[in-house]
Every structure is written in structure tokens, then in C-alpha cells.
PDB file of C-alpha atoms in Angstrom:
ATOM      1  CA  MET A 151       0.263  -0.029   0.025  1.00  0.00           C
ATOM      2  CA  ALA A 152       2.895   2.348   1.011  1.00  0.00           C
ATOM      3  CA  PRO A 153       3.991   2.541  -2.880  1.00  0.00           C
ATOM      4  CA  ALA A 154       0.845   2.732  -4.084  1.00  0.00           C
ATOM      5  CA  LEU A 155       0.337   5.776  -1.612  1.00  0.00           C
ATOM      6  CA  LEU A 156       3.545   7.578  -3.048  1.00  0.00           C
ATOM      7  CA  LEU A 157       1.729   7.835  -6.415  1.00  0.00           C
ATOM      8  CA  VAL A 158      -1.104  10.159  -5.215  1.00  0.00           C
ATOM      9  CA  PRO A 159       1.487  13.288  -4.536  1.00  0.00           C
ATOM     10  CA  ALA A 160       2.533  13.149  -8.168  1.00  0.00           C
ATOM     11  CA  ALA A 161      -1.181  12.859  -9.264  1.00  0.00           C
ATOM     12  CA  LEU A 162      -1.929  16.115  -7.021  1.00  0.00           C
ATOM     13  CA  ALA A 163       0.979  17.783  -8.078  1.00  0.00           C
ATOM     14  CA  SER A 164       0.087  17.237 -11.861  1.00  0.00           C
ATOM     15  CA  PHE A 165      -4.074  18.351 -10.816  1.00  0.00           C
ATOM     16  CA  ILE A 166      -2.568  21.817  -9.199  1.00  0.00           C
ATOM     17  CA  LEU A 167      -0.205  22.594 -11.996  1.00  0.00           C
ATOM     18  CA  ALA A 168      -3.312  21.947 -14.424  1.00  0.00           C
ATOM     19  CA  PHE A 169      -5.577  23.840 -12.522  1.00  0.00           C
ATOM     20  CA  GLY A 170      -3.424  26.801 -12.252  1.00  0.00           C
ATOM     21  CA  THR A 171      -2.489  26.598 -15.963  1.00  0.00           C
ATOM     22  CA  GLY A 172      -6.348  26.714 -16.638  1.00  0.00           C
ATOM     23  CA  VAL A 173      -6.915  29.811 -14.319  1.00  0.00           C
ATOM     24  CA  GLU A 174      -3.866  31.755 -16.230  1.00  0.00           C
ATOM     25  CA  PHE A 175      -5.579  30.427 -19.598  1.00  0.00           C
ATOM     26  CA  VAL A 176      -8.453  32.449 -18.885  1.00  0.00           C
ATOM     27  CA  ARG A 177      -6.552  35.228 -17.829  1.00  0.00           C
ATOM     28  CA  PHE A 178      -4.703  35.246 -21.106  1.00  0.00           C
ATOM     29  CA  THR A 179      -7.537  34.572 -23.208  1.00  0.00           C
ATOM     30  CA  SER A 180     -10.463  36.433 -21.686  1.00  0.00           C
ATOM     31  CA  LEU A 181      -9.062  39.018 -19.337  1.00  0.00           C
ATOM     32  CA  ARG A 182      -6.045  40.334 -20.862  1.00  0.00           C
ATOM     33  CA  PRO A 183      -8.226  41.288 -24.272  1.00  0.00           C
ATOM     34  CA  LEU A 184     -11.180  42.490 -22.328  1.00  0.00           C
ATOM     35  CA  LEU A 185      -9.967  44.060 -19.264  1.00  0.00           C
ATOM     36  CA  GLY A 186      -6.564  45.417 -20.077  1.00  0.00           C
ATOM     37  CA  GLY A 187      -3.080  44.245 -19.847  1.00  0.00           C
ATOM     38  CA  ILE A 188      -0.731  43.969 -22.596  1.00  0.00           C
ATOM     39  CA  PRO A 189      -2.684  45.667 -25.769  1.00  0.00           C
ATOM     40  CA  GLU A 190      -3.600  43.535 -28.881  1.00  0.00           C
ATOM     41  CA  SER A 191      -3.081  46.513 -31.042  1.00  0.00           C
ATOM     42  CA  GLY A 192      -1.279  49.950 -30.999  1.00  0.00           C
ATOM     43  CA  GLY A 193      -3.031  53.584 -31.656  1.00  0.00           C
ATOM     44  CA  PRO A 194      -4.874  53.838 -34.914  1.00  0.00           C
ATOM     45  CA  ASP A 195      -1.612  55.995 -36.289  1.00  0.00           C
ATOM     46  CA  ALA A 196       1.108  53.161 -34.984  1.00  0.00           C
ATOM     47  CA  ARG A 197      -0.467  50.540 -36.919  1.00  0.00           C
ATOM     48  CA  TYR A 198       0.524  49.152 -40.372  1.00  0.00           C
ATOM     49  CA  GLY A 199      -1.786  47.930 -43.075  1.00  0.00           C
ATOM     50  CA  TRP A 200      -2.058  44.527 -43.683  1.00  0.00           C
ATOM     51  CA  LEU A 201       0.587  44.834 -46.935  1.00  0.00           C
ATOM     52  CA  ALA A 202       2.846  47.214 -44.692  1.00  0.00           C
ATOM     53  CA  ALA A 203       3.062  44.047 -41.809  1.00  0.00           C
ATOM     54  CA  LEU A 204       4.193  41.578 -43.840  1.00  0.00           C
ATOM     55  CA  GLN A 205       7.127  43.648 -44.949  1.00  0.00           C
ATOM     56  CA  ASP A 206       7.663  44.416 -41.202  1.00  0.00           C
ATOM     57  CA  ARG A 207      10.654  41.991 -40.100  1.00  0.00           C
ATOM     58  CA  SER A 208       9.498  42.683 -36.394  1.00  0.00           C
ATOM     59  CA  ILE A 209       6.010  41.598 -36.679  1.00  0.00           C
ATOM     60  CA  LEU A 210       7.057  38.790 -39.029  1.00  0.00           C
ATOM     61  CA  ALA A 211       9.446  37.231 -36.558  1.00  0.00           C
ATOM     62  CA  SER A 212       6.954  37.774 -33.512  1.00  0.00           C
ATOM     63  CA  LEU A 213       4.257  35.971 -35.653  1.00  0.00           C
ATOM     64  CA  ALA A 214       6.638  33.499 -36.374  1.00  0.00           C
ATOM     65  CA  TRP A 215       7.841  32.943 -32.550  1.00  0.00           C
ATOM     66  CA  ASP A 216       4.044  32.648 -31.836  1.00  0.00           C
ATOM     67  CA  LEU A 217       3.535  30.138 -34.534  1.00  0.00           C
ATOM     68  CA  CYS A 218       6.215  28.079 -33.176  1.00  0.00           C
ATOM     69  CA  LEU A 219       4.970  27.885 -29.589  1.00  0.00           C
ATOM     70  CA  LEU A 220       1.380  26.890 -30.800  1.00  0.00           C
ATOM     71  CA  LEU A 221       2.896  24.155 -32.854  1.00  0.00           C
ATOM     72  CA  LEU A 222       4.767  23.131 -29.884  1.00  0.00           C
ATOM     73  CA  PHE A 223       1.716  22.735 -27.990  1.00  0.00           C
ATOM     74  CA  VAL A 224      -0.532  21.271 -30.793  1.00  0.00           C
ATOM     75  CA  VAL A 225       2.480  18.940 -31.049  1.00  0.00           C
ATOM     76  CA  GLN A 226       2.652  17.679 -27.635  1.00  0.00           C
ATOM     77  CA  HIS A 227      -0.861  17.702 -26.984  1.00  0.00           C
ATOM     78  CA  SER A 228      -1.490  15.340 -30.225  1.00  0.00           C
ATOM     79  CA  LEU A 229       1.669  13.226 -30.045  1.00  0.00           C
ATOM     80  CA  MET A 230       1.144  12.219 -26.499  1.00  0.00           C
ATOM     81  CA  ALA A 231      -2.306  11.263 -27.389  1.00  0.00           C
ATOM     82  CA  THR A 232      -1.655   8.601 -29.850  1.00  0.00           C
ATOM     83  CA  GLU A 233      -1.582   5.098 -28.866  1.00  0.00           C
ATOM     84  CA  ALA A 234       2.155   4.643 -29.176  1.00  0.00           C
ATOM     85  CA  VAL A 235       2.810   7.203 -27.002  1.00  0.00           C
ATOM     86  CA  LYS A 236       0.297   6.173 -24.451  1.00  0.00           C
ATOM     87  CA  ALA A 237       1.454   2.625 -24.085  1.00  0.00           C
ATOM     88  CA  TRP A 238       4.992   3.514 -23.981  1.00  0.00           C
ATOM     89  CA  THR A 239       4.129   6.103 -21.136  1.00  0.00           C
ATOM     90  CA  SER A 240       1.851   3.490 -19.804  1.00  0.00           C
ATOM     91  CA  ARG A 241       4.985   0.929 -19.595  1.00  0.00           C
ATOM     92  CA  TYR A 242       7.351   3.304 -17.720  1.00  0.00           C
ATOM     93  CA  PHE A 243       4.764   5.467 -15.413  1.00  0.00           C
ATOM     94  CA  GLY A 244       1.898   3.099 -15.300  1.00  0.00           C
ATOM     95  CA  VAL A 245      -1.157   4.431 -13.579  1.00  0.00           C
ATOM     96  CA  LEU A 246       0.440   8.040 -13.675  1.00  0.00           C
ATOM     97  CA  GLN A 247       0.292   7.939 -17.494  1.00  0.00           C
ATOM     98  CA  ARG A 248      -2.859  10.555 -17.602  1.00  0.00           C
ATOM     99  CA  SER A 249      -1.095  12.618 -15.072  1.00  0.00           C
ATOM    100  CA  LEU A 250       1.771  12.840 -17.177  1.00  0.00           C
ATOM    101  CA  TYR A 251       0.073  13.785 -20.048  1.00  0.00           C
ATOM    102  CA  VAL A 252      -1.778  16.460 -18.193  1.00  0.00           C
ATOM    103  CA  ALA A 253       1.158  17.897 -16.556  1.00  0.00           C
ATOM    104  CA  CYS A 254       3.130  17.937 -19.873  1.00  0.00           C
ATOM    105  CA  THR A 255       0.069  19.577 -21.738  1.00  0.00           C
ATOM    106  CA  ALA A 256       0.037  22.326 -18.886  1.00  0.00           C
ATOM    107  CA  LEU A 257       3.675  23.011 -18.925  1.00  0.00           C
ATOM    108  CA  ALA A 258       3.216  23.386 -22.909  1.00  0.00           C
ATOM    109  CA  LEU A 259       0.561  25.781 -22.773  1.00  0.00           C
ATOM    110  CA  GLN A 260       2.577  27.825 -19.948  1.00  0.00           C
ATOM    111  CA  LEU A 261       5.005  28.418 -22.630  1.00  0.00           C
ATOM    112  CA  VAL A 262       2.924  29.787 -25.039  1.00  0.00           C
ATOM    113  CA  MET A 263       1.234  32.130 -22.644  1.00  0.00           C
ATOM    114  CA  ARG A 264       4.607  33.117 -20.535  1.00  0.00           C
ATOM    115  CA  TYR A 265       6.650  33.790 -24.337  1.00  0.00           C
ATOM    116  CA  TRP A 266       3.807  34.641 -26.240  1.00  0.00           C
ATOM    117  CA  GLU A 267       4.641  38.035 -28.342  1.00  0.00           C
ATOM    118  CA  PRO A 268       1.940  40.455 -29.010  1.00  0.00           C
ATOM    119  CA  THR A 269       1.780  42.384 -32.200  1.00  0.00           C
ATOM    120  CA  PRO A 270       0.800  46.153 -30.992  1.00  0.00           C
ATOM    121  CA  ARG A 271       1.652  47.386 -34.420  1.00  0.00           C
ATOM    122  CA  GLY A 272       0.136  44.803 -36.743  1.00  0.00           C
ATOM    123  CA  PRO A 273      -3.028  45.396 -38.399  1.00  0.00           C
ATOM    124  CA  VAL A 274      -6.514  44.498 -36.817  1.00  0.00           C
ATOM    125  CA  LEU A 275      -9.300  42.329 -38.496  1.00  0.00           C
ATOM    126  CA  TRP A 276     -12.051  44.437 -36.435  1.00  0.00           C
ATOM    127  CA  GLU A 277     -11.950  46.940 -33.443  1.00  0.00           C
ATOM    128  CA  ALA A 278     -14.794  48.465 -31.972  1.00  0.00           C
ATOM    129  CA  ARG A 279     -13.458  52.165 -31.316  1.00  0.00           C
ATOM    130  CA  ALA A 280     -16.543  54.104 -32.021  1.00  0.00           C
ATOM    131  CA  GLU A 281     -19.455  55.174 -29.792  1.00  0.00           C
ATOM    132  CA  PRO A 282     -21.889  53.234 -29.035  1.00  0.00           C
ATOM    133  CA  TRP A 283     -20.069  50.053 -29.736  1.00  0.00           C
ATOM    134  CA  ALA A 284     -16.734  51.219 -27.923  1.00  0.00           C
ATOM    135  CA  THR A 285     -19.104  50.111 -24.628  1.00  0.00           C
ATOM    136  CA  TRP A 286     -21.451  47.939 -25.615  1.00  0.00           C
ATOM    137  CA  VAL A 287     -19.022  45.679 -27.777  1.00  0.00           C
ATOM    138  CA  PRO A 288     -16.698  44.963 -24.727  1.00  0.00           C
ATOM    139  CA  LEU A 289     -19.637  44.535 -22.473  1.00  0.00           C
ATOM    140  CA  LEU A 290     -21.329  42.191 -24.512  1.00  0.00           C
ATOM    141  CA  CYS A 291     -17.902  40.177 -25.281  1.00  0.00           C
ATOM    142  CA  PHE A 292     -17.382  39.872 -21.299  1.00  0.00           C
ATOM    143  CA  VAL A 293     -20.830  38.122 -21.004  1.00  0.00           C
ATOM    144  CA  LEU A 294     -20.468  35.802 -23.373  1.00  0.00           C
ATOM    145  CA  HIS A 295     -16.737  34.755 -22.147  1.00  0.00           C
ATOM    146  CA  VAL A 296     -18.282  34.592 -18.687  1.00  0.00           C
ATOM    147  CA  VAL A 297     -21.319  32.297 -20.082  1.00  0.00           C
ATOM    148  CA  SER A 298     -18.985  30.398 -21.922  1.00  0.00           C
ATOM    149  CA  TRP A 299     -16.323  29.728 -19.302  1.00  0.00           C
ATOM    150  CA  LEU A 300     -19.004  28.406 -16.782  1.00  0.00           C
ATOM    151  CA  LEU A 301     -20.446  26.272 -19.894  1.00  0.00           C
ATOM    152  CA  ILE A 302     -16.849  24.956 -20.046  1.00  0.00           C
ATOM    153  CA  PHE A 303     -16.412  24.499 -16.390  1.00  0.00           C
ATOM    154  CA  SER A 304     -19.859  22.423 -16.236  1.00  0.00           C
ATOM    155  CA  ILE A 305     -19.041  20.529 -19.060  1.00  0.00           C
ATOM    156  CA  LEU A 306     -15.759  19.207 -17.880  1.00  0.00           C
ATOM    157  CA  LEU A 307     -17.576  18.247 -14.365  1.00  0.00           C
ATOM    158  CA  VAL A 308     -20.235  16.146 -16.444  1.00  0.00           C
ATOM    159  CA  PHE A 309     -17.156  14.377 -18.682  1.00  0.00           C
ATOM    160  CA  ASP A 310     -15.527  13.161 -14.982  1.00  0.00           C
ATOM    161  CA  TYR A 311     -13.280  16.100 -14.408  1.00  0.00           C
ATOM    162  CA  ALA A 312     -11.294  13.256 -12.014  1.00  0.00           C
ATOM    163  CA  GLU A 313     -10.672  11.207 -14.520  1.00  0.00           C
ATOM    164  CA  LEU A 314      -9.594  13.636 -17.350  1.00  0.00           C
ATOM    165  CA  MET A 315      -6.946  15.086 -14.792  1.00  0.00           C
ATOM    166  CA  GLY A 316      -5.713  11.776 -13.971  1.00  0.00           C
ATOM    167  CA  LEU A 317      -6.822  11.726 -10.500  1.00  0.00           C
ATOM    168  CA  LYS A 318      -9.510   9.051 -10.586  1.00  0.00           C
ATOM    169  CA  GLN A 319      -6.877   6.350 -12.226  1.00  0.00           C
ATOM    170  CA  VAL A 320      -4.729   6.869  -8.841  1.00  0.00           C
ATOM    171  CA  TYR A 321      -7.786   6.687  -6.758  1.00  0.00           C
ATOM    172  CA  TYR A 322      -9.005   3.602  -8.226  1.00  0.00           C
ATOM    173  CA  HIS A 323      -5.411   2.300  -8.526  1.00  0.00           C
ATOM    174  CA  VAL A 324      -4.723   2.564  -4.691  1.00  0.00           C
ATOM    175  CA  LEU A 325      -7.909   0.890  -3.893  1.00  0.00           C
ATOM    176  CA  GLY A 326      -7.346  -2.080  -6.279  1.00  0.00           C
ATOM    177  CA  LEU A 327     -10.462  -1.124  -8.248  1.00  0.00           C
ATOM    178  CA  GLY A 328      -8.497  -1.383 -11.883  1.00  0.00           C
ATOM    179  CA  GLU A 329      -8.856   1.014 -14.654  1.00  0.00           C
ATOM    180  CA  PRO A 330     -11.888   3.588 -14.577  1.00  0.00           C
ATOM    181  CA  LEU A 331     -12.124   3.296 -18.308  1.00  0.00           C
ATOM    182  CA  SER A 332     -12.950  -0.606 -18.064  1.00  0.00           C
ATOM    183  CA  LEU A 333     -16.017   0.415 -16.389  1.00  0.00           C
ATOM    184  CA  LYS A 334     -17.413   2.169 -18.712  1.00  0.00           C
ATOM    185  CA  SER A 335     -19.945   1.157 -21.243  1.00  0.00           C
ATOM    186  CA  PRO A 336     -18.882   0.629 -24.899  1.00  0.00           C
ATOM    187  CA  ARG A 337     -20.913   3.856 -26.225  1.00  0.00           C
ATOM    188  CA  ALA A 338     -19.064   5.868 -23.698  1.00  0.00           C
ATOM    189  CA  LEU A 339     -15.545   4.534 -25.111  1.00  0.00           C
ATOM    190  CA  ARG A 340     -16.699   5.198 -28.576  1.00  0.00           C
ATOM    191  CA  LEU A 341     -17.729   8.538 -27.426  1.00  0.00           C
ATOM    192  CA  PHE A 342     -14.214   9.410 -25.875  1.00  0.00           C
ATOM    193  CA  SER A 343     -12.484   8.012 -29.134  1.00  0.00           C
ATOM    194  CA  HIS A 344     -14.443  10.493 -31.294  1.00  0.00           C
ATOM    195  CA  LEU A 345     -14.335  13.609 -29.116  1.00  0.00           C
ATOM    196  CA  ARG A 346     -11.175  14.757 -27.466  1.00  0.00           C
ATOM    197  CA  HIS A 347     -12.144  18.275 -27.087  1.00  0.00           C
ATOM    198  CA  PRO A 348     -15.850  18.458 -25.210  1.00  0.00           C
ATOM    199  CA  VAL A 349     -15.644  22.508 -25.048  1.00  0.00           C
ATOM    200  CA  CYS A 350     -15.144  22.946 -28.916  1.00  0.00           C
ATOM    201  CA  VAL A 351     -18.289  25.828 -29.549  1.00  0.00           C
ATOM    202  CA  GLU A 352     -17.298  27.582 -26.021  1.00  0.00           C
ATOM    203  CA  LEU A 353     -13.909  27.766 -26.663  1.00  0.00           C
ATOM    204  CA  LEU A 354     -13.990  28.864 -30.058  1.00  0.00           C
ATOM    205  CA  THR A 355     -16.470  31.528 -28.625  1.00  0.00           C
ATOM    206  CA  VAL A 356     -13.749  32.721 -26.175  1.00  0.00           C
ATOM    207  CA  LEU A 357     -11.238  33.083 -28.951  1.00  0.00           C
ATOM    208  CA  TRP A 358     -12.957  34.765 -31.516  1.00  0.00           C
ATOM    209  CA  VAL A 359     -15.405  36.968 -29.520  1.00  0.00           C
ATOM    210  CA  VAL A 360     -13.279  40.098 -28.884  1.00  0.00           C
ATOM    211  CA  PRO A 361     -13.621  43.767 -29.248  1.00  0.00           C
ATOM    212  CA  THR A 362     -10.284  43.961 -31.154  1.00  0.00           C
ATOM    213  CA  LEU A 363      -9.223  41.265 -33.213  1.00  0.00           C
ATOM    214  CA  GLY A 364      -5.315  42.133 -33.606  1.00  0.00           C
ATOM    215  CA  THR A 365      -2.976  40.122 -35.715  1.00  0.00           C
ATOM    216  CA  ASP A 366      -1.453  37.929 -32.838  1.00  0.00           C
ATOM    217  CA  ARG A 367      -4.686  37.007 -31.611  1.00  0.00           C
ATOM    218  CA  LEU A 368      -6.069  36.068 -35.285  1.00  0.00           C
ATOM    219  CA  LEU A 369      -3.406  33.650 -35.253  1.00  0.00           C
ATOM    220  CA  LEU A 370      -4.087  31.828 -32.050  1.00  0.00           C
ATOM    221  CA  ALA A 371      -7.962  32.116 -32.929  1.00  0.00           C
ATOM    222  CA  LEU A 372      -6.827  30.606 -36.502  1.00  0.00           C
ATOM    223  CA  LEU A 373      -4.832  27.812 -35.341  1.00  0.00           C
ATOM    224  CA  PHE A 374      -7.083  26.532 -32.442  1.00  0.00           C
ATOM    225  CA  THR A 375      -9.871  26.776 -34.948  1.00  0.00           C
ATOM    226  CA  LEU A 376      -8.227  24.364 -37.339  1.00  0.00           C
ATOM    227  CA  TYR A 377      -6.872  22.556 -34.347  1.00  0.00           C
ATOM    228  CA  LEU A 378     -10.203  21.825 -32.824  1.00  0.00           C
ATOM    229  CA  GLY A 379     -12.191  21.011 -35.769  1.00  0.00           C
ATOM    230  CA  LEU A 380      -9.734  18.248 -36.909  1.00  0.00           C
ATOM    231  CA  ALA A 381     -10.133  16.709 -33.372  1.00  0.00           C
ATOM    232  CA  HIS A 382     -13.824  16.252 -33.703  1.00  0.00           C
ATOM    233  CA  GLY A 383     -15.404  13.326 -35.581  1.00  0.00           C
ATOM    234  CA  LEU A 384     -18.926  12.735 -33.642  1.00  0.00           C
ATOM    235  CA  ASP A 385     -21.652  10.833 -35.670  1.00  0.00           C
ATOM    236  CA  GLN A 386     -25.525  10.393 -35.089  1.00  0.00           C
ATOM    237  CA  GLN A 387     -24.369   7.627 -32.850  1.00  0.00           C
ATOM    238  CA  ASP A 388     -22.296   9.589 -30.550  1.00  0.00           C
ATOM    239  CA  LEU A 389     -24.846  12.437 -30.605  1.00  0.00           C
ATOM    240  CA  ARG A 390     -27.852  10.070 -29.360  1.00  0.00           C
ATOM    241  CA  TYR A 391     -25.645   8.711 -26.394  1.00  0.00           C
ATOM    242  CA  LEU A 392     -25.004  12.441 -25.584  1.00  0.00           C
ATOM    243  CA  ARG A 393     -28.508  13.136 -25.666  1.00  0.00           C
ATOM    244  CA  SER A 394     -29.475  10.107 -23.346  1.00  0.00           C
ATOM    245  CA  GLN A 395     -26.719  11.169 -20.533  1.00  0.00           C
ATOM    246  CA  LEU A 396     -27.538  14.485 -20.973  1.00  0.00           C
ATOM    247  CA  GLN A 397     -31.407  13.361 -20.080  1.00  0.00           C
ATOM    248  CA  ARG A 398     -30.393  11.101 -17.625  1.00  0.00           C
ATOM    249  CA  LYS A 399     -28.135  13.435 -15.382  1.00  0.00           C
ATOM    250  CA  LEU A 400     -31.218  15.981 -15.813  1.00  0.00           C
ATOM    251  CA  GLN A 401     -33.462  13.457 -14.329  1.00  0.00           C
ATOM    252  CA  LEU A 402     -31.193  12.710 -11.254  1.00  0.00           C
ATOM    253  CA  LEU A 403     -30.942  16.497 -10.502  1.00  0.00           C
ATOM    254  CA  SER A 404     -34.565  17.052 -10.751  1.00  0.00           C
ATOM    255  CA  ARG A 405     -35.209  13.895  -8.560  1.00  0.00           C
ATOM    256  CA  PRO A 406     -36.752  15.213  -5.290  1.00  0.00           C
ATOM    257  CA  GLN A 407     -34.228  14.409  -2.250  1.00  0.00           C
ATOM    258  CA  ASP A 408     -35.700  11.768   0.196  1.00  0.00           C
ATOM    259  CA  GLY A 409     -36.022  14.323   2.936  1.00  0.00           C
ATOM    260  CA  GLU A 410     -38.569  16.179   0.472  1.00  0.00           C
ATOM    261  CA  ALA A 411     -40.190  13.223  -0.528  1.00  0.00           C
ATOM    262  CA  GLU A 412     -41.106  12.883   2.927  1.00  0.00           C
TER     263      GLU A 412
END
């Protein structure tokens, strides 16, 4: 039992790192463009047009650097999700395989956020500057971001957050209950194989719905949109299973408690 208990701190450390990275990602994608921080675009007189930006080495260098950071995250996130790499990490890390994947993903995302280079002099695709849009568009974006993040957190809870973070695997291992996935139905396993990112629409809303869409933000939104789109492959059978699970959970939530029934 003692060696098994040593796995718990490692899984908890991975969870704390992932949770902190998630909080930082909210700041990076929502709070910075909506509430200030590093500006995503300079003043109207300081910006280049699209053609001029393609000739400015500093803008191109910043965009190339940001693209490398994003590709690093995409390669890590995709490569470690392949069956070959999962089999190798399971062989050497055992039940900590999922925790290792989560920790590496968090570290890759931290690199993106910490070393991201904005392009304040780059052109913008759109910007709300004139009134009343300068007041109402940021407010609308803020509301949509709040709703999107609440939906993201709710969906993660529905999809078994503890298992996604690798905690449940270690918990089951310590208790001798086996692998959590082995207890799931074939329909659930089929869904998980097709749906790697259950919060696609909400995350795309966060990425695209901003008052000012600068050049570096456009790069971020485009690459994540492409990546999220390629990672999805749901069919009608998966959608029927999702609908049945949602109805079942709603019935459980609406069921009266024992005290209320009396």
C-alpha cells in the first residue's frame, strides 16, 4: 500500500499544475483582451496595414515565434495522445500515464502564455472604437466569455473531471479497483475516442469574440480553430448517446431528495 500511496502526491501535483494553468489560460484569453493588460493593437496611427505588416520584420518575427509556440503545444498535445506514445508512457509510468499527459500539456500551454509576443503595431481584423460600439461591444464580449467559461467548467464536470485530470486513475489503483475506463460502457468509450475536446464551441467563442482582433490574436484563434475542428469526429450514434446521458443527468438532478419526498 505504501508504494501505491506515493503515487497520490504526483497525481495531485499534476492536478494543481493543470488547475493553475487553466486559471492562467482564462486570464490570457479573456481578461487580457477584455480588461486590459498588454494591448493587442496600438493606436490607429501606430498600426501598419496588412501589406505593410508583411514587410515589417519585427511583426513577422513575432508572428513566427508565436506560431512556433502554438505548434509546440499542438505537437505535444497530439503526439502524447497517440496510442503508441500512451502505450510507452503506460509501460514506464503506469497509472500516472494520464497525470503525465496532463502535466506536459499544462507545461506546453504555460510556454505559450509566458513567451507569447503581441503585435501592437500589426493590423487588426476588427476593432470597436466608435461609440456606442466602444462601450457595448466589450460588455457583450465580457458576458459571452463569462457564459462560455461557465459552460466549459460545467461540461468538464459532466465528463468526469477527476478522470480527465488523472486523479481517478490513481484513486482506483490505490483501492485496487482497476482502470476507470474498463468500467465504462462501449458507447462511452466510442464517444471518448471521437471527442477529444468536449468544449469546442465554447472555446471558439472565447477565442473569436473580442472587441479588437489583432494580428497575434487572429493567429491564435485560427490555429486553435483548425486544431479543434480536426480533433472532432462525432456521428449520429455519438450524439444520441450524449443526448441520453444529458437526459439521465437532468432526471437525477430533478429527482426530489429523500427529505423532500417525505
